[in-house]
Amino acid sequence: MTRSARLRQRACGAILGAGWRGLATLLAPALRLNLQLRVRRGKEIAACLPQRRGFAQCPRPSGPLVWLHAASVGETVAVVPVVAQILRTRPSQHVLITTGTISGAEILHARLRDLPGHERVHHQFAPLDVPRWVARFVDFWRPDVAALVESELWPNLIAACVTRRIPVALLSGRMSDRSLAGWRRAACLLHRMLSSLAWVMARSTEDARRLLQGGANRIDLIADLKDATGPLPYDAAALDELRRTLAGRPVWIAASTHPGEEAEILHAASLIRQAMPDVLTIIIPRHPQRGAEVAALSDIPIPRRSLGQAPTPRDTVWICDTLGETGLFYALSAPVLLGNSLPGCAGGGHNPVEPARAGCALASGPKTDNFRQAYARLGDSVRHVTTAQDIAAWVLSLLRQEDAPEAAGAAARRHVLPDPDIARQVAQALIALGRA
């Protein structure tokens, strides 16, 4: 690119950045109203709304502070090994973690309980990307380094950090073909953000290529933070209770399901039950608040775990619409169909590494673009299904043979052994950026 082209690009980025600042400022009153509406829908906590406008509700600790922003549950789980490494490496270090969802905050608090040094970790809900709110947040916390996880690219937030000479890192950066195409009309703004990043970790070689195409100066590490985590945690006593509830029944799980695919899953459950009457289908909606919506798809009542209901021998399906218990159900090592992947839903898939690490046999629909590398890594240990008939045939092929689910799960697990070195490299990079 010539010098004049670079100057034009910078000018374009500055203009679009100013436009975004102005638009966000104008929308601030509407955003405040939307926050109130989200409280009514259970998506925000009323007492925590000031945090969304940048007001801190706990004091800033003295000493060095690393700020990690994780949008929701998946990103929050992924950063915990990095946090553990930071705390272990530097005893004077404090960590601030912001999340954008209640579920992310709840998972964080649950994961931190047994983490050595957890008293040096602080949580706040992230401010919305309004210039005044972001500035208020950054000026109060004064982090030594900021790290955004996956696709959390917010123009005003990044600009506020850059203006104050706070280095910004991108961890496990994700940029799909669709996202890159969506930025086409604001390519200069994307370039302005990505080129200002001090350290970039791409989730995969494909994401690295797109991030460089979007404007990143370089890629410092290609790795997925989720590859540093072990199996999802669970409570051993809860697992014993769950096994007593199931009373030895054969089980399969449809996990992280989304609208548009649960009807097909319920159809598959009916086909399976016709062939093996004692099989129980467990449906775990990605968003637990959708439990009633999923239950309404059936002509017969379905027990829901969130209501304290357990399945009777007559029940075909059990909806487990509780938060943070996916690891508990994966610990059953039952066959798992990963949702957000069947033809009827928006698609993109979910991370297959989590059930694979728990030793679960795996199946997925065809829509897995968000996790291409992970699925490629698992290879033919994942069965790809499209219809209810496909799902039923896969489940029955496993459950009719006593050792088949365990053997298929072991094959999947061998592909996804955790790599703790990833968390160590990221922690060292953030500490170094904070000292620079």
Tab-separated table of C-alpha atoms in Angstrom:
chain	number	residue	atom	x	y	z
A	1	MET	CA	0.000	0.000	0.000
A	2	THR	CA	1.360	3.440	-0.958
A	3	ARG	CA	1.850	6.224	1.565
A	4	SER	CA	-1.035	8.227	0.091
A	5	ALA	CA	-3.320	5.176	0.290
A	6	ARG	CA	-2.391	4.677	3.927
A	7	LEU	CA	-3.132	8.336	4.651
A	8	ARG	CA	-6.520	8.041	2.948
A	9	GLN	CA	-7.279	4.922	4.963
A	10	ARG	CA	-6.356	6.638	8.218
A	11	ALA	CA	-8.490	9.633	7.337
A	12	CYS	CA	-11.402	7.368	6.450
A	13	GLY	CA	-10.992	5.474	9.739
A	14	ALA	CA	-10.910	8.729	11.713
A	15	ILE	CA	-14.085	9.949	10.007
A	16	LEU	CA	-15.927	6.675	10.614
A	17	GLY	CA	-14.658	6.597	14.201
A	18	ALA	CA	-16.011	10.098	14.773
A	19	GLY	CA	-19.299	9.041	13.218
A	20	TRP	CA	-19.512	6.037	15.516
A	21	ARG	CA	-18.788	8.216	18.557
A	22	GLY	CA	-21.505	10.641	17.541
A	23	LEU	CA	-24.047	7.916	16.846
A	24	ALA	CA	-23.339	6.141	20.139
A	25	THR	CA	-23.696	9.430	22.012
A	26	LEU	CA	-27.041	10.130	20.352
A	27	LEU	CA	-28.240	6.611	21.147
A	28	ALA	CA	-27.275	6.787	24.826
A	29	PRO	CA	-30.819	7.667	26.066
A	30	ALA	CA	-32.276	4.776	24.046
A	31	LEU	CA	-29.588	2.439	25.380
A	32	ARG	CA	-30.493	3.393	28.953
A	33	LEU	CA	-34.134	2.573	28.206
A	34	ASN	CA	-33.106	-0.739	26.645
A	35	LEU	CA	-31.144	-1.631	29.754
A	36	GLN	CA	-34.309	-1.146	31.817
A	37	LEU	CA	-36.218	-3.395	29.420
A	38	ARG	CA	-33.498	-6.028	29.723
A	39	VAL	CA	-33.902	-5.960	33.502
A	40	ARG	CA	-37.588	-6.864	33.055
A	41	ARG	CA	-36.595	-9.752	30.777
A	42	GLY	CA	-34.065	-11.021	33.309
A	43	LYS	CA	-31.059	-10.174	31.131
A	44	GLU	CA	-29.655	-7.460	33.401
A	45	ILE	CA	-29.448	-6.951	37.161
A	46	ALA	CA	-31.084	-3.700	38.242
A	47	ALA	CA	-28.525	-3.003	40.973
A	48	CYS	CA	-25.699	-3.419	38.458
A	49	LEU	CA	-27.033	-1.099	35.731
A	50	PRO	CA	-24.654	1.737	36.738
A	51	GLN	CA	-21.782	-0.547	35.756
A	52	ARG	CA	-23.133	-0.628	32.205
A	53	ARG	CA	-22.659	3.143	32.166
A	54	GLY	CA	-19.096	2.920	33.430
A	55	PHE	CA	-19.695	3.511	37.136
A	56	ALA	CA	-17.601	1.241	39.333
A	57	GLN	CA	-19.291	-0.534	42.227
A	58	CYS	CA	-16.138	-1.676	43.973
A	59	PRO	CA	-12.841	0.135	44.645
A	60	ARG	CA	-9.866	-0.125	42.330
A	61	PRO	CA	-7.132	-2.222	43.952
A	62	SER	CA	-3.702	-0.699	44.323
A	63	GLY	CA	-0.920	-2.026	42.143
A	64	PRO	CA	-0.813	-3.472	38.616
A	65	LEU	CA	-4.116	-4.379	36.979
A	66	VAL	CA	-4.818	-6.531	33.927
A	67	TRP	CA	-8.277	-6.053	32.419
A	68	LEU	CA	-9.868	-8.969	30.543
A	69	HIS	CA	-13.186	-8.531	28.759
A	70	ALA	CA	-15.161	-11.714	28.053
A	71	ALA	CA	-18.606	-11.361	26.513
A	72	SER	CA	-20.421	-14.376	27.934
A	73	VAL	CA	-20.066	-17.926	29.206
A	74	GLY	CA	-17.744	-19.425	26.594
A	75	GLU	CA	-15.285	-16.551	26.634
A	76	THR	CA	-15.354	-16.384	30.436
A	77	VAL	CA	-14.544	-20.072	30.804
A	78	ALA	CA	-11.721	-19.675	28.286
A	79	VAL	CA	-9.927	-16.896	30.196
A	80	VAL	CA	-9.918	-18.620	33.599
A	81	PRO	CA	-6.696	-20.602	32.887
A	82	VAL	CA	-5.023	-17.336	31.809
A	83	VAL	CA	-6.176	-15.645	35.014
A	84	ALA	CA	-4.795	-18.558	37.041
A	85	GLN	CA	-1.424	-18.211	35.310
A	86	ILE	CA	-1.318	-14.450	35.880
A	87	LEU	CA	-2.079	-14.832	39.580
A	88	ARG	CA	0.511	-17.587	39.944
A	89	THR	CA	3.223	-15.734	38.008
A	90	ARG	CA	2.918	-12.338	39.696
A	91	PRO	CA	1.715	-12.272	43.328
A	92	SER	CA	1.173	-8.480	43.269
A	93	GLN	CA	-1.019	-8.642	40.156
A	94	HIS	CA	-4.740	-7.893	40.236
A	95	VAL	CA	-7.153	-8.886	37.479
A	96	LEU	CA	-10.369	-7.154	36.437
A	97	ILE	CA	-12.797	-9.235	34.400
A	98	THR	CA	-15.786	-7.679	32.680
A	99	THR	CA	-18.639	-9.667	31.197
A	100	GLY	CA	-21.635	-8.634	29.145
A	101	THR	CA	-24.118	-11.184	30.467
A	102	ILE	CA	-25.439	-12.396	33.797
A	103	SER	CA	-24.622	-15.989	32.863
A	104	GLY	CA	-21.014	-15.029	32.181
A	105	ALA	CA	-20.768	-13.394	35.600
A	106	GLU	CA	-22.306	-16.390	37.362
A	107	ILE	CA	-19.970	-18.835	35.654
A	108	LEU	CA	-16.993	-16.643	36.549
A	109	HIS	CA	-17.870	-16.548	40.248
A	110	ALA	CA	-18.376	-20.313	40.250
A	111	ARG	CA	-15.008	-20.948	38.572
A	112	LEU	CA	-13.086	-18.573	40.840
A	113	ARG	CA	-14.117	-20.135	44.147
A	114	ASP	CA	-11.283	-22.665	44.265
A	115	LEU	CA	-8.699	-20.631	42.337
A	116	PRO	CA	-5.619	-19.702	44.409
A	117	GLY	CA	-5.401	-15.913	44.613
A	118	HIS	CA	-9.060	-15.424	43.644
A	119	GLU	CA	-9.297	-12.496	46.064
A	120	ARG	CA	-7.191	-10.545	43.556
A	121	VAL	CA	-9.810	-11.010	40.811
A	122	HIS	CA	-12.559	-8.390	40.485
A	123	HIS	CA	-15.678	-8.483	38.332
A	124	GLN	CA	-17.769	-5.730	36.799
A	125	PHE	CA	-20.308	-5.708	33.997
A	126	ALA	CA	-18.835	-4.133	30.883
A	127	PRO	CA	-19.822	-0.586	29.948
A	128	LEU	CA	-21.725	-0.187	26.698
A	129	ASP	CA	-19.726	1.401	23.894
A	130	VAL	CA	-20.828	4.992	24.561
A	131	PRO	CA	-17.832	7.402	24.644
A	132	ARG	CA	-18.689	8.994	27.975
A	133	TRP	CA	-19.440	5.659	29.639
A	134	VAL	CA	-16.302	3.963	28.364
A	135	ALA	CA	-14.132	6.953	29.331
A	136	ARG	CA	-15.606	6.931	32.833
A	137	PHE	CA	-14.811	3.233	33.165
A	138	VAL	CA	-11.234	3.445	31.853
A	139	ASP	CA	-10.381	6.556	33.873
A	140	PHE	CA	-11.516	4.897	37.091
A	141	TRP	CA	-9.864	1.502	36.642
A	142	ARG	CA	-6.696	2.689	34.843
A	143	PRO	CA	-5.692	-0.818	33.698
A	144	ASP	CA	-2.081	-1.426	32.709
A	145	VAL	CA	-3.264	-3.566	29.799
A	146	ALA	CA	-6.637	-4.452	28.291
A	147	ALA	CA	-7.448	-7.758	26.602
A	148	LEU	CA	-10.545	-8.432	24.510
A	149	VAL	CA	-11.638	-12.022	23.911
A	150	GLU	CA	-12.660	-13.459	20.530
A	151	SER	CA	-14.810	-10.915	18.650
A	152	GLU	CA	-15.343	-8.175	21.235
A	153	LEU	CA	-14.172	-5.299	19.013
A	154	TRP	CA	-15.728	-2.036	20.237
A	155	PRO	CA	-14.509	1.169	18.523
A	156	ASN	CA	-15.012	3.599	21.419
A	157	LEU	CA	-13.600	1.223	24.014
A	158	ILE	CA	-10.467	0.576	21.963
A	159	ALA	CA	-10.085	4.274	21.152
A	160	ALA	CA	-10.383	5.209	24.851
A	161	CYS	CA	-7.568	2.804	25.724
A	162	VAL	CA	-5.330	3.883	22.844
A	163	THR	CA	-5.802	7.574	23.711
A	164	ARG	CA	-4.649	6.835	27.263
A	165	ARG	CA	-1.737	4.713	26.034
A	166	ILE	CA	-3.172	1.523	27.462
A	167	PRO	CA	-2.035	-1.388	25.256
A	168	VAL	CA	-4.895	-3.506	23.935
A	169	ALA	CA	-4.591	-7.209	23.122
A	170	LEU	CA	-6.986	-9.500	21.270
A	171	LEU	CA	-7.141	-13.036	22.653
A	172	SER	CA	-8.314	-15.999	20.608
A	173	GLY	CA	-9.397	-13.492	17.967
A	174	ARG	CA	-12.279	-14.648	15.840
A	175	MET	CA	-13.251	-13.239	12.457
A	176	SER	CA	-15.577	-15.295	10.273
A	177	ASP	CA	-16.117	-14.753	6.556
A	178	ARG	CA	-19.560	-13.370	7.390
A	179	SER	CA	-18.159	-10.923	9.962
A	180	LEU	CA	-15.462	-9.713	7.604
A	181	ALA	CA	-18.043	-9.192	4.864
A	182	GLY	CA	-20.256	-7.348	7.363
A	183	TRP	CA	-17.441	-4.877	8.041
A	184	ARG	CA	-17.060	-4.115	4.328
A	185	ARG	CA	-18.910	-0.798	4.511
A	186	ALA	CA	-16.856	0.202	7.537
A	187	ALA	CA	-13.582	-1.424	6.509
A	188	CYS	CA	-11.608	1.683	7.461
A	189	LEU	CA	-13.019	1.590	10.987
A	190	LEU	CA	-12.158	-2.093	11.327
A	191	HIS	CA	-8.649	-1.352	10.073
A	192	ARG	CA	-8.329	1.493	12.572
A	193	MET	CA	-9.218	-0.838	15.461
A	194	LEU	CA	-7.164	-3.852	14.408
A	195	SER	CA	-4.072	-1.833	13.499
A	196	SER	CA	-4.067	-0.232	16.954
A	197	LEU	CA	-3.870	-3.558	18.784
A	198	ALA	CA	-0.604	-4.156	20.609
A	199	TRP	CA	-0.792	-7.962	20.584
A	200	VAL	CA	-3.006	-10.273	18.551
A	201	MET	CA	-3.757	-13.928	19.130
A	202	ALA	CA	-5.841	-15.579	16.413
A	203	ARG	CA	-7.986	-18.588	17.152
A	204	SER	CA	-7.010	-20.356	13.912
A	205	THR	CA	-5.021	-19.850	10.732
A	206	GLU	CA	-8.256	-18.892	8.952
A	207	ASP	CA	-9.058	-16.277	11.609
A	208	ALA	CA	-5.464	-15.012	11.395
A	209	ARG	CA	-5.795	-14.508	7.644
A	210	ARG	CA	-9.019	-12.554	8.028
A	211	LEU	CA	-7.670	-10.428	10.877
A	212	LEU	CA	-4.631	-9.510	8.795
A	213	GLN	CA	-6.913	-8.766	5.860
A	214	GLY	CA	-9.006	-6.564	8.158
A	215	GLY	CA	-6.030	-4.492	9.283
A	216	ALA	CA	-4.050	-6.266	12.031
A	217	ASN	CA	-0.345	-5.453	11.747
A	218	ARG	CA	0.748	-8.937	12.769
A	219	ILE	CA	-0.375	-12.112	14.492
A	220	ASP	CA	1.631	-12.930	17.605
A	221	LEU	CA	0.104	-16.327	18.393
A	222	ILE	CA	-2.243	-18.738	16.652
A	223	ALA	CA	-4.082	-20.813	19.260
A	224	ASP	CA	-7.513	-21.234	20.800
A	225	LEU	CA	-7.827	-20.303	24.475
A	226	LYS	CA	-10.381	-23.071	24.841
A	227	ASP	CA	-7.622	-25.563	24.058
A	228	ALA	CA	-6.008	-24.626	27.375
A	229	THR	CA	-8.993	-25.677	29.459
A	230	GLY	CA	-9.695	-29.128	30.873
A	231	PRO	CA	-13.108	-30.812	30.980
A	232	LEU	CA	-15.962	-28.643	32.180
A	233	PRO	CA	-16.245	-28.806	35.982
A	234	TYR	CA	-19.089	-30.462	37.829
A	235	ASP	CA	-20.080	-31.311	41.369
A	236	ALA	CA	-19.362	-34.961	42.213
A	237	ALA	CA	-22.324	-35.191	44.598
A	238	ALA	CA	-24.620	-33.753	41.922
A	239	LEU	CA	-23.351	-36.369	39.470
A	240	ASP	CA	-24.137	-39.165	41.925
A	241	GLU	CA	-27.625	-37.749	42.390
A	242	LEU	CA	-28.091	-37.443	38.627
A	243	ARG	CA	-27.130	-41.079	38.120
A	244	ARG	CA	-29.627	-42.132	40.790
A	245	THR	CA	-32.295	-40.098	38.981
A	246	LEU	CA	-31.521	-41.792	35.666
A	247	ALA	CA	-31.524	-45.221	37.316
A	248	GLY	CA	-29.339	-46.810	34.651
A	249	ARG	CA	-31.464	-45.724	31.697
A	250	PRO	CA	-29.673	-45.280	28.343
A	251	VAL	CA	-29.289	-41.565	27.642
A	252	TRP	CA	-28.239	-39.265	24.854
A	253	ILE	CA	-27.851	-35.471	24.970
A	254	ALA	CA	-28.699	-32.641	22.582
A	255	ALA	CA	-26.514	-29.836	23.954
A	256	SER	CA	-26.502	-26.075	23.380
A	257	THR	CA	-29.570	-26.202	21.173
A	258	HIS	CA	-31.007	-23.148	19.421
A	259	PRO	CA	-34.380	-22.116	17.975
A	260	GLY	CA	-35.222	-23.899	14.750
A	261	GLU	CA	-33.605	-27.243	15.540
A	262	GLU	CA	-35.342	-28.526	18.679
A	263	ALA	CA	-38.384	-29.766	16.716
A	264	GLU	CA	-36.091	-32.028	14.688
A	265	ILE	CA	-34.421	-33.229	17.886
A	266	LEU	CA	-37.814	-34.057	19.429
A	267	HIS	CA	-38.709	-35.969	16.260
A	268	ALA	CA	-35.442	-37.908	16.595
A	269	ALA	CA	-36.291	-38.650	20.240
A	270	SER	CA	-39.622	-40.132	19.143
A	271	LEU	CA	-37.937	-42.338	16.530
A	272	ILE	CA	-35.364	-43.535	19.054
A	273	ARG	CA	-38.020	-44.322	21.659
A	274	GLN	CA	-39.912	-46.449	19.099
A	275	ALA	CA	-36.816	-48.623	18.660
A	276	MET	CA	-35.570	-48.525	22.284
A	277	PRO	CA	-38.455	-47.639	24.624
A	278	ASP	CA	-36.317	-46.868	27.684
A	279	VAL	CA	-34.019	-44.284	26.050
A	280	LEU	CA	-34.119	-40.773	27.541
A	281	THR	CA	-33.325	-37.688	25.460
A	282	ILE	CA	-31.800	-34.783	27.434
A	283	ILE	CA	-32.115	-31.380	25.772
A	284	ILE	CA	-29.905	-28.584	27.095
A	285	PRO	CA	-30.929	-25.251	25.498
A	286	ARG	CA	-27.997	-22.901	24.937
A	287	HIS	CA	-30.020	-20.201	26.684
A	288	PRO	CA	-31.726	-21.719	29.752
A	289	GLN	CA	-34.533	-19.158	29.711
A	290	ARG	CA	-35.836	-20.911	26.579
A	291	GLY	CA	-36.822	-24.013	28.545
A	292	ALA	CA	-40.553	-23.260	28.420
A	293	GLU	CA	-40.330	-22.462	24.704
A	294	VAL	CA	-38.703	-25.820	23.982
A	295	ALA	CA	-41.232	-27.687	26.122
A	296	ALA	CA	-44.087	-26.028	24.203
A	297	LEU	CA	-42.903	-27.748	20.996
A	298	SER	CA	-44.153	-31.084	22.343
A	299	ASP	CA	-47.745	-32.302	22.421
A	300	ILE	CA	-47.102	-34.058	25.725
A	301	PRO	CA	-45.721	-32.512	28.938
A	302	ILE	CA	-41.925	-32.555	29.274
A	303	PRO	CA	-40.255	-32.289	32.690
A	304	ARG	CA	-37.911	-29.315	33.162
A	305	ARG	CA	-34.962	-29.372	35.533
A	306	SER	CA	-35.263	-25.642	36.275
A	307	LEU	CA	-38.672	-26.371	37.830
A	308	GLY	CA	-37.259	-29.161	39.976
A	309	GLN	CA	-38.856	-31.803	37.758
A	310	ALA	CA	-37.112	-35.144	37.190
A	311	PRO	CA	-38.039	-37.628	34.450
A	312	THR	CA	-40.219	-40.608	35.276
A	313	PRO	CA	-39.759	-43.944	33.432
A	314	ARG	CA	-42.602	-42.858	31.133
A	315	ASP	CA	-40.893	-39.625	30.045
A	316	THR	CA	-39.133	-39.610	26.688
A	317	VAL	CA	-37.454	-36.236	27.046
A	318	TRP	CA	-36.004	-34.151	29.873
A	319	ILE	CA	-35.265	-30.447	29.353
A	320	CYS	CA	-32.292	-29.399	31.483
A	321	ASP	CA	-32.674	-25.636	31.380
A	322	THR	CA	-30.343	-24.719	34.234
A	323	LEU	CA	-27.249	-22.543	34.124
A	324	GLY	CA	-23.720	-23.878	34.405
A	325	GLU	CA	-24.560	-27.585	34.514
A	326	THR	CA	-23.429	-28.652	31.049
A	327	GLY	CA	-20.270	-30.137	32.553
A	328	LEU	CA	-22.425	-32.230	34.873
A	329	PHE	CA	-24.283	-33.824	31.965
A	330	TYR	CA	-21.143	-34.269	29.864
A	331	ALA	CA	-19.711	-36.217	32.827
A	332	LEU	CA	-22.264	-38.935	32.030
A	333	SER	CA	-20.123	-39.673	28.920
A	334	ALA	CA	-23.325	-40.151	26.936
A	335	PRO	CA	-23.537	-39.476	23.180
A	336	VAL	CA	-23.789	-35.723	22.518
A	337	LEU	CA	-25.304	-33.911	19.550
A	338	LEU	CA	-24.007	-30.331	19.508
A	339	GLY	CA	-26.624	-27.736	18.653
A	340	ASN	CA	-26.655	-24.554	16.585
A	341	SER	CA	-25.674	-26.791	13.704
A	342	LEU	CA	-28.798	-28.367	12.204
A	343	PRO	CA	-30.383	-26.983	9.006
A	344	GLY	CA	-33.323	-25.306	10.760
A	345	CYS	CA	-31.263	-22.933	12.949
A	346	ALA	CA	-29.118	-19.877	12.268
A	347	GLY	CA	-26.048	-22.075	12.560
A	348	GLY	CA	-22.350	-21.725	13.234
A	349	GLY	CA	-21.974	-24.612	15.654
A	350	HIS	CA	-20.560	-24.825	19.163
A	351	ASN	CA	-17.176	-25.869	20.449
A	352	PRO	CA	-16.865	-29.685	20.148
A	353	VAL	CA	-13.761	-29.772	22.342
A	354	GLU	CA	-15.785	-29.507	25.579
A	355	PRO	CA	-17.812	-32.746	25.192
A	356	ALA	CA	-14.843	-34.497	23.561
A	357	ARG	CA	-12.684	-33.795	26.629
A	358	ALA	CA	-15.375	-35.394	28.770
A	359	GLY	CA	-15.197	-38.563	26.661
A	360	CYS	CA	-18.529	-38.128	24.881
A	361	ALA	CA	-19.274	-39.603	21.464
A	362	LEU	CA	-20.027	-36.653	19.180
A	363	ALA	CA	-22.403	-35.698	16.398
A	364	SER	CA	-23.120	-32.364	14.763
A	365	GLY	CA	-25.232	-30.877	12.041
A	366	PRO	CA	-23.603	-29.380	8.936
A	367	LYS	CA	-23.497	-25.734	10.133
A	368	THR	CA	-20.128	-25.589	11.905
A	369	ASP	CA	-18.408	-22.614	10.256
A	370	ASN	CA	-17.527	-20.969	13.593
A	371	PHE	CA	-15.490	-24.009	14.662
A	372	ARG	CA	-14.009	-25.378	11.453
A	373	GLN	CA	-10.560	-25.945	12.917
A	374	ALA	CA	-11.870	-27.750	15.997
A	375	TYR	CA	-14.013	-30.058	13.880
A	376	ALA	CA	-11.124	-30.681	11.502
A	377	ARG	CA	-8.983	-31.615	14.502
A	378	LEU	CA	-11.570	-34.173	15.633
A	379	GLY	CA	-11.824	-35.617	12.127
A	380	ASP	CA	-13.991	-38.677	11.662
A	381	SER	CA	-14.594	-39.038	15.398
A	382	VAL	CA	-17.549	-36.675	14.824
A	383	ARG	CA	-20.635	-38.019	13.051
A	384	HIS	CA	-22.339	-35.445	10.820
A	385	VAL	CA	-26.127	-35.594	10.743
A	386	THR	CA	-28.840	-33.572	9.033
A	387	THR	CA	-32.276	-35.053	9.728
A	388	ALA	CA	-34.114	-36.656	12.635
A	389	GLN	CA	-33.599	-40.001	10.914
A	390	ASP	CA	-29.834	-39.407	10.807
A	391	ILE	CA	-29.764	-38.490	14.487
A	392	ALA	CA	-31.820	-41.522	15.493
A	393	ALA	CA	-29.655	-43.900	13.455
A	394	TRP	CA	-26.477	-42.505	15.088
A	395	VAL	CA	-27.843	-42.710	18.624
A	396	LEU	CA	-29.209	-46.221	18.156
A	397	SER	CA	-25.954	-47.469	16.612
A	398	LEU	CA	-24.187	-46.452	19.835
A	399	LEU	CA	-26.744	-47.346	22.493
A	400	ARG	CA	-27.415	-50.826	21.077
A	401	GLN	CA	-23.785	-51.780	21.750
A	402	GLU	CA	-22.774	-51.603	25.397
A	403	ASP	CA	-19.171	-50.426	24.890
A	404	ALA	CA	-19.718	-48.306	21.760
A	405	PRO	CA	-20.337	-44.910	23.446
A	406	GLU	CA	-17.226	-45.284	25.625
A	407	ALA	CA	-15.050	-46.308	22.675
A	408	ALA	CA	-16.292	-43.437	20.497
A	409	GLY	CA	-15.815	-40.976	23.354
A	410	ALA	CA	-12.265	-42.180	24.001
A	411	ALA	CA	-11.447	-41.733	20.319
A	412	ALA	CA	-12.684	-38.141	20.439
A	413	ARG	CA	-10.827	-37.392	23.683
A	414	ARG	CA	-7.480	-38.427	22.206
A	415	HIS	CA	-7.717	-35.560	19.705
A	416	VAL	CA	-8.271	-32.786	22.264
A	417	LEU	CA	-5.872	-33.169	25.181
A	418	PRO	CA	-5.535	-29.715	26.838
A	419	ASP	CA	-2.429	-27.602	26.241
A	420	PRO	CA	-1.585	-25.569	29.380
A	421	ASP	CA	1.262	-23.835	27.535
A	422	ILE	CA	-1.281	-21.643	25.723
A	423	ALA	CA	-2.446	-20.021	28.969
A	424	ARG	CA	1.175	-19.538	30.062
A	425	GLN	CA	2.135	-17.766	26.819
A	426	VAL	CA	-0.878	-15.462	26.961
A	427	ALA	CA	-0.351	-14.621	30.635
A	428	GLN	CA	3.309	-13.775	30.025
A	429	ALA	CA	2.396	-11.574	27.048
A	430	LEU	CA	-0.198	-9.610	29.044
A	431	ILE	CA	2.121	-9.095	31.985
A	432	ALA	CA	4.851	-7.881	29.626
A	433	LEU	CA	2.466	-5.481	27.876
A	434	GLY	CA	1.417	-4.078	31.241
A	435	ARG	CA	5.027	-3.420	32.172
A	436	ALA	CA	5.950	-1.832	28.830
